Short mmCIF file of C-alpha atoms and ligand atoms in Angstrom, two decimals:
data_model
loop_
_atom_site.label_atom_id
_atom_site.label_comp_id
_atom_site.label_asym_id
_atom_site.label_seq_id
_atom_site.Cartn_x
_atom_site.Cartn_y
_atom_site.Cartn_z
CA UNK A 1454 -75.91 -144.08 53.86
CA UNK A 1455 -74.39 -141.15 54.91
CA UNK A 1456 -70.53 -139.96 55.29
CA UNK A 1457 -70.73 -141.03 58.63
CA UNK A 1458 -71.65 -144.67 58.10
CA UNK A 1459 -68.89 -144.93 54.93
CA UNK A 1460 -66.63 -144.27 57.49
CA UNK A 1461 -67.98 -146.11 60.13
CA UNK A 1462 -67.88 -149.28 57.33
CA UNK A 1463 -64.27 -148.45 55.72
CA UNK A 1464 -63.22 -148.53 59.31
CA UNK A 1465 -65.02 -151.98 60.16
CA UNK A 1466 -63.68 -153.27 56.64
CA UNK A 1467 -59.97 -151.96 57.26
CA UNK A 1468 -59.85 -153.90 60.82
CA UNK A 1469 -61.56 -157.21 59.26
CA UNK A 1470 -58.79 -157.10 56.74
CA UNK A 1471 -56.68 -156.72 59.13
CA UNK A 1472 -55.43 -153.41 57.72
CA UNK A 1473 -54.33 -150.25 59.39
CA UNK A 1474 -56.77 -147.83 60.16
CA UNK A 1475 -56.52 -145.09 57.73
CA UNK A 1476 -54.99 -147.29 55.03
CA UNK A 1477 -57.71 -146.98 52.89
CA UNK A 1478 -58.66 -143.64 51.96
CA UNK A 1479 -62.38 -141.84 51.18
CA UNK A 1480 -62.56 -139.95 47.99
CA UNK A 1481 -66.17 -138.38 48.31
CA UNK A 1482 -67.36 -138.40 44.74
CA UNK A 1483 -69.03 -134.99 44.35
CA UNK A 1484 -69.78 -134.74 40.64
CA UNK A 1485 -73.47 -133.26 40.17
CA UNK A 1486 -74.05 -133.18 43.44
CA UNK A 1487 -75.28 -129.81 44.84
CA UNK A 1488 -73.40 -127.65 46.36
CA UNK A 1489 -75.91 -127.80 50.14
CA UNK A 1490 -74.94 -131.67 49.90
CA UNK A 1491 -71.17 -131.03 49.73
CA UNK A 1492 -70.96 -128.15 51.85
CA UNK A 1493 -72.23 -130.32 54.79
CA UNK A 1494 -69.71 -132.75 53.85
CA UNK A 1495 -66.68 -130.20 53.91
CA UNK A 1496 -68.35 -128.31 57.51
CA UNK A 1497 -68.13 -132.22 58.91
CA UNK A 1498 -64.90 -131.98 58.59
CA UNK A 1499 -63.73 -134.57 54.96
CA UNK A 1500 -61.26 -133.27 52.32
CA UNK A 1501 -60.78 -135.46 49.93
CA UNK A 1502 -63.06 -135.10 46.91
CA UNK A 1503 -62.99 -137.14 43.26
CA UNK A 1504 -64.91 -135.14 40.09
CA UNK A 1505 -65.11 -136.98 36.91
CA UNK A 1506 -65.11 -133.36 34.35
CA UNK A 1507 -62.72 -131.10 34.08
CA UNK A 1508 -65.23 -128.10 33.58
CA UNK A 1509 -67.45 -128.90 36.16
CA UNK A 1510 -64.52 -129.59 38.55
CA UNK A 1511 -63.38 -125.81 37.82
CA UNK A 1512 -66.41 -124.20 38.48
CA UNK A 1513 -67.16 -126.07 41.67
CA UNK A 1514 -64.18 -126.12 43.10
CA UNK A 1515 -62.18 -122.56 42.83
CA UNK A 1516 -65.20 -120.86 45.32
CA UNK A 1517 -64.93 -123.60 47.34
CA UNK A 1518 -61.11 -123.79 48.13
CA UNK A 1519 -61.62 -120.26 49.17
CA UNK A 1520 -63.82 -121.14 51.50
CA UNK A 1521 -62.06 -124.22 52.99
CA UNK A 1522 -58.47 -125.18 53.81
CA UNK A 1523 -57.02 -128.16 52.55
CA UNK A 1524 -59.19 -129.65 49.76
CA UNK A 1525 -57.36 -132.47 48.06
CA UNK A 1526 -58.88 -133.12 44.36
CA UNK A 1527 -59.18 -136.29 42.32
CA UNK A 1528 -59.64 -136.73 38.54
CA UNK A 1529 -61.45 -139.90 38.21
CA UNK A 1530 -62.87 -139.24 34.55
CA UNK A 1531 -61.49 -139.02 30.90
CA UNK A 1532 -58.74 -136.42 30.12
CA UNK A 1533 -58.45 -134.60 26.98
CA UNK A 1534 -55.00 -133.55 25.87
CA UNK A 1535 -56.10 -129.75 25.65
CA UNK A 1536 -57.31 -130.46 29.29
CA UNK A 1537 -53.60 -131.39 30.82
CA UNK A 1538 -52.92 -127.85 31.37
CA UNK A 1539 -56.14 -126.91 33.56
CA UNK A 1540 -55.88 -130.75 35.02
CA UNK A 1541 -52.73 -129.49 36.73
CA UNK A 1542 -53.89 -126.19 38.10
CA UNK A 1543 -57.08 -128.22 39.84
CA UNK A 1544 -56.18 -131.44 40.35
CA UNK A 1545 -54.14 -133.16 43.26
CA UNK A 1546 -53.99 -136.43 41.32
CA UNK A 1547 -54.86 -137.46 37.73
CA UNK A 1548 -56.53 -141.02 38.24
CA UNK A 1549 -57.24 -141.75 34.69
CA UNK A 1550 -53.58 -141.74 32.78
CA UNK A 1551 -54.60 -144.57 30.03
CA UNK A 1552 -52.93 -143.65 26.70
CA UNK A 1553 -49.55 -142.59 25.37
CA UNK A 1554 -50.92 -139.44 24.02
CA UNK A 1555 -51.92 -138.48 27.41
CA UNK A 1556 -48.89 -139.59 29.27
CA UNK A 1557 -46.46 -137.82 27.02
CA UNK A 1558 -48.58 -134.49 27.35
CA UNK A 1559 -48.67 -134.87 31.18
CA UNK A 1560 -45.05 -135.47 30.98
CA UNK A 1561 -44.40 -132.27 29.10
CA UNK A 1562 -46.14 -130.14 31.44
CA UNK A 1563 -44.72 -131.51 34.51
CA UNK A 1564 -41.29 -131.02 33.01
CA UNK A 1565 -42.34 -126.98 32.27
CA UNK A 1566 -43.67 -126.78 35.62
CA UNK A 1567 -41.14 -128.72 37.79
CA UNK A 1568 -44.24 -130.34 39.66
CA UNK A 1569 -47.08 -133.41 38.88
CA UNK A 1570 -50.00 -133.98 40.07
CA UNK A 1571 -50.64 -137.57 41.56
CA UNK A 1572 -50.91 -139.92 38.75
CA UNK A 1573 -52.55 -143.45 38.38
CA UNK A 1574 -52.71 -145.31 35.63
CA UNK A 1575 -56.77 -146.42 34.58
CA UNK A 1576 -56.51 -150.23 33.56
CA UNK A 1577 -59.86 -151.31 31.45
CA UNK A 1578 -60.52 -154.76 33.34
CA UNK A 1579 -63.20 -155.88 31.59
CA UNK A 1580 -61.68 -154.75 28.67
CA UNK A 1581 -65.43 -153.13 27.43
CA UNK A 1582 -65.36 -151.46 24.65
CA UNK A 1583 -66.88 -148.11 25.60
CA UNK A 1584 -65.47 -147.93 28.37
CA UNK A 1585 -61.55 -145.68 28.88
CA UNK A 1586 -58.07 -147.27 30.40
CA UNK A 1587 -55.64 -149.43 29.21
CA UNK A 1588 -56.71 -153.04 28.59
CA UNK A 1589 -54.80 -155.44 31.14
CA UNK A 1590 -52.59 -157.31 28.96
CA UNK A 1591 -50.80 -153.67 28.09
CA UNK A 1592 -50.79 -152.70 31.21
CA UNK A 1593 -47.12 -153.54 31.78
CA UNK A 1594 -45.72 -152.07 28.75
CA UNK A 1595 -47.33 -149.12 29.21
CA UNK A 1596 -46.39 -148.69 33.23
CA UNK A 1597 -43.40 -149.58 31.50
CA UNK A 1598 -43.90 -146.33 29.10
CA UNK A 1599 -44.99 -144.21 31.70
CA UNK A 1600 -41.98 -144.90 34.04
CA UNK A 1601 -39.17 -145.41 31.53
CA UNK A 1602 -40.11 -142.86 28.17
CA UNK A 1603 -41.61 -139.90 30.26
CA UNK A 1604 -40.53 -140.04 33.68
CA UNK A 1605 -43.64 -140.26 34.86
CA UNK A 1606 -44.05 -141.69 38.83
CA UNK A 1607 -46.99 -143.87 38.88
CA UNK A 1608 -48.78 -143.82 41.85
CA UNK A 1609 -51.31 -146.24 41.32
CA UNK A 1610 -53.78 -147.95 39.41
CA UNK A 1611 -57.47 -147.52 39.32
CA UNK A 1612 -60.76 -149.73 37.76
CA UNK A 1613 -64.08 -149.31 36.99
CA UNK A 1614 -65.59 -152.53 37.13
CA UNK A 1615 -68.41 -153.56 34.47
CA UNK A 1616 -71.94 -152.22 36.01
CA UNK A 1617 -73.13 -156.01 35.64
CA UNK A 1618 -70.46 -158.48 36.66
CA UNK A 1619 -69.10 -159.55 40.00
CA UNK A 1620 -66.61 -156.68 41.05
CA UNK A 1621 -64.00 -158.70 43.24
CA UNK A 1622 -62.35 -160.64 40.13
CA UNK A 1623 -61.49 -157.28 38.79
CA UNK A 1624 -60.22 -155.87 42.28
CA UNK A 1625 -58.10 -158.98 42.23
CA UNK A 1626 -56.67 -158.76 38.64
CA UNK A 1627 -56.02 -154.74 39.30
CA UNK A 1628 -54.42 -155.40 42.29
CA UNK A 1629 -52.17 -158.61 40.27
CA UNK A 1630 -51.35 -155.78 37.96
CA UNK A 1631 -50.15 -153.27 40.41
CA UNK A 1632 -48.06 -156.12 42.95
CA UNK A 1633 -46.22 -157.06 39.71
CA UNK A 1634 -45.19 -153.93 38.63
CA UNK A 1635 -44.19 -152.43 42.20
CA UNK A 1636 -47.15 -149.65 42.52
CA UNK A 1637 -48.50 -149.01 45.97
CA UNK A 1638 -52.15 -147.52 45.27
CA UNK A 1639 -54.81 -149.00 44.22
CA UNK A 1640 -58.30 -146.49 43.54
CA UNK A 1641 -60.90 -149.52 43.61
CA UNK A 1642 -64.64 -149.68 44.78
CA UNK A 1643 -67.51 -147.18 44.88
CA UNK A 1644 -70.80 -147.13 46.91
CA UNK A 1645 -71.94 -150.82 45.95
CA UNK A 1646 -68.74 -152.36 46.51
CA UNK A 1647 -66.42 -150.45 48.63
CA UNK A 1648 -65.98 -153.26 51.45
CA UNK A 1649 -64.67 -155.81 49.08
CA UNK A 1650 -62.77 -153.19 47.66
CA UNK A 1651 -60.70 -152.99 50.37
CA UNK A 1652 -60.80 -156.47 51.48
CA UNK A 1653 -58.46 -156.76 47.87
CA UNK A 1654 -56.24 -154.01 49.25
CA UNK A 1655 -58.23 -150.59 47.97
CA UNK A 1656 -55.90 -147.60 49.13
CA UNK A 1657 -58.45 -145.35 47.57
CA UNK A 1658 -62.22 -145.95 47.20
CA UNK A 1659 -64.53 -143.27 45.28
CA UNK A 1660 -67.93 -143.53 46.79
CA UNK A 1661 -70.64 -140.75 45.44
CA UNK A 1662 -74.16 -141.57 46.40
CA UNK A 1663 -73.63 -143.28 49.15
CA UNK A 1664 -71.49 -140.32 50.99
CA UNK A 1665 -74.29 -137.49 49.21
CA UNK A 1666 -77.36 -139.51 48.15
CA UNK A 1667 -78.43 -140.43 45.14
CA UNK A 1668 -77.54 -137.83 41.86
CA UNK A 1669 -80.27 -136.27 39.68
CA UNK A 1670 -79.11 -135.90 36.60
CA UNK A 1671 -82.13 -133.96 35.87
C1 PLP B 2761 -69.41 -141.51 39.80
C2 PLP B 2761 -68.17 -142.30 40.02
C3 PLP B 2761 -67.96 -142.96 41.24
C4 PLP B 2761 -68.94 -142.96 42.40
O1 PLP B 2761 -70.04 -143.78 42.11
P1 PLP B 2761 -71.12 -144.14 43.25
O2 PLP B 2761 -71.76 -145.36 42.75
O3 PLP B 2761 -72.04 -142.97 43.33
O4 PLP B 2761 -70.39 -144.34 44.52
C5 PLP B 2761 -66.76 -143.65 41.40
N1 PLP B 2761 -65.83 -143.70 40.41
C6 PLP B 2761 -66.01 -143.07 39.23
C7 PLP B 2761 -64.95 -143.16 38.21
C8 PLP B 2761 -67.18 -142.36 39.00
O5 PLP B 2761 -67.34 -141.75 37.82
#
């Protein structure tokens, strides 16, 4: 695969849905990718990148907005609290808002600043233990949270599906979650399952290795 051909098949899986063109969007997962790889992806022309650290996001990412116009940036890993502050100055949209901690800290900040990044709320749908977001059945009250306690504007909702189960049952539930409680997005799918993704409704889909290759974690 290449960024053309994720395109090329979000395209051909927007029009079998019967979806507008466009309605699902490409978040080109760049985390430990290097830099040669994501250059050619910003000199083709894409803008819309997802990194799952903080750190790494930093260091990647301030050269590179010098360099190009218009780079819109995803968190789509675990925030600290003593993160929120840095979150803000990088990110374009927080995708993993998943505890009260976190959502009252976010809330702070935007209230200082007068300005929020994106936010989606991470929902745990196969409720696995080691893995972050809030488990589905307190979902609600804590969209509930988000929207009544803090003032927060929820944007969205986003899953990572367990590595070894189907992945559309979990597109389905997220997607229950967000109809019932009036959110638009949904971040949903990565390279193995992006088309069903957005046969469900995906507005977002973070797909890494099959937009750079494969990552070497060395
Ligand atoms: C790494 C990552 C992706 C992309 O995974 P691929 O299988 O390479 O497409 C998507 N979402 C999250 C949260 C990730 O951490």
């Amino acid at each position: 695969m290449s960024l053309s051909d994720v395109t090329t098949r979000i395209a051909a899986a927007e029009a079998r849905a019967g979806r507008a063109p466009g309605s699902a969007q490409l978040i080109a997962v760049s985390k430990v990718q290097p830099e040669d790889r994501v250059t050619a992806v910003l000199d083709a022309g894409h803008r819309l990148f997802g990194e799952n650290r903080v750190q790494e996001a930093e260091e990647r990412w301030t050269p590179l907005r010098d360099r190009y116009d218009g780079v819109v940036l995803h968190l789509i890993g675990p925030l600290q609290t003593n993160k929120v502050k840095k979150a803000f100055d990088l990110f374009d949209a927080i995708q993993t808002v998943d505890r009260d901690k976190l959502a009252r800290k976010i809330a702070d900040e935007a209230q200082a600043r007068g300005a929020c990044p994106s936010l989606f709320v991470q929902v745990n749908t196969g409720e696995e233990p080691q893995k972050a977001g809030v488990p589905p059945l307190e979902a609600d009250a804590f969209l509930e949270t988000c929207r009544d306690e803090y003032g927060l504007q929820i944007a969205g909702l986003m899953c990572i599906p367990p590595a070894e189960e189907a992945p559309s049952p979990h597109f389905a539930l997220l997607r229950k979650i967000a109809e019932r409680n009036g959110i638009a997005g949904l971040s949903m799918g990565m390279s193995a399952d992006f088309e069903d993704a957005i046969s469900l409704g995906a507005t977002h889909v973070r797909v890494g290795s099959g937009v750079f290759g494969e990552r070497d974690y060395g």
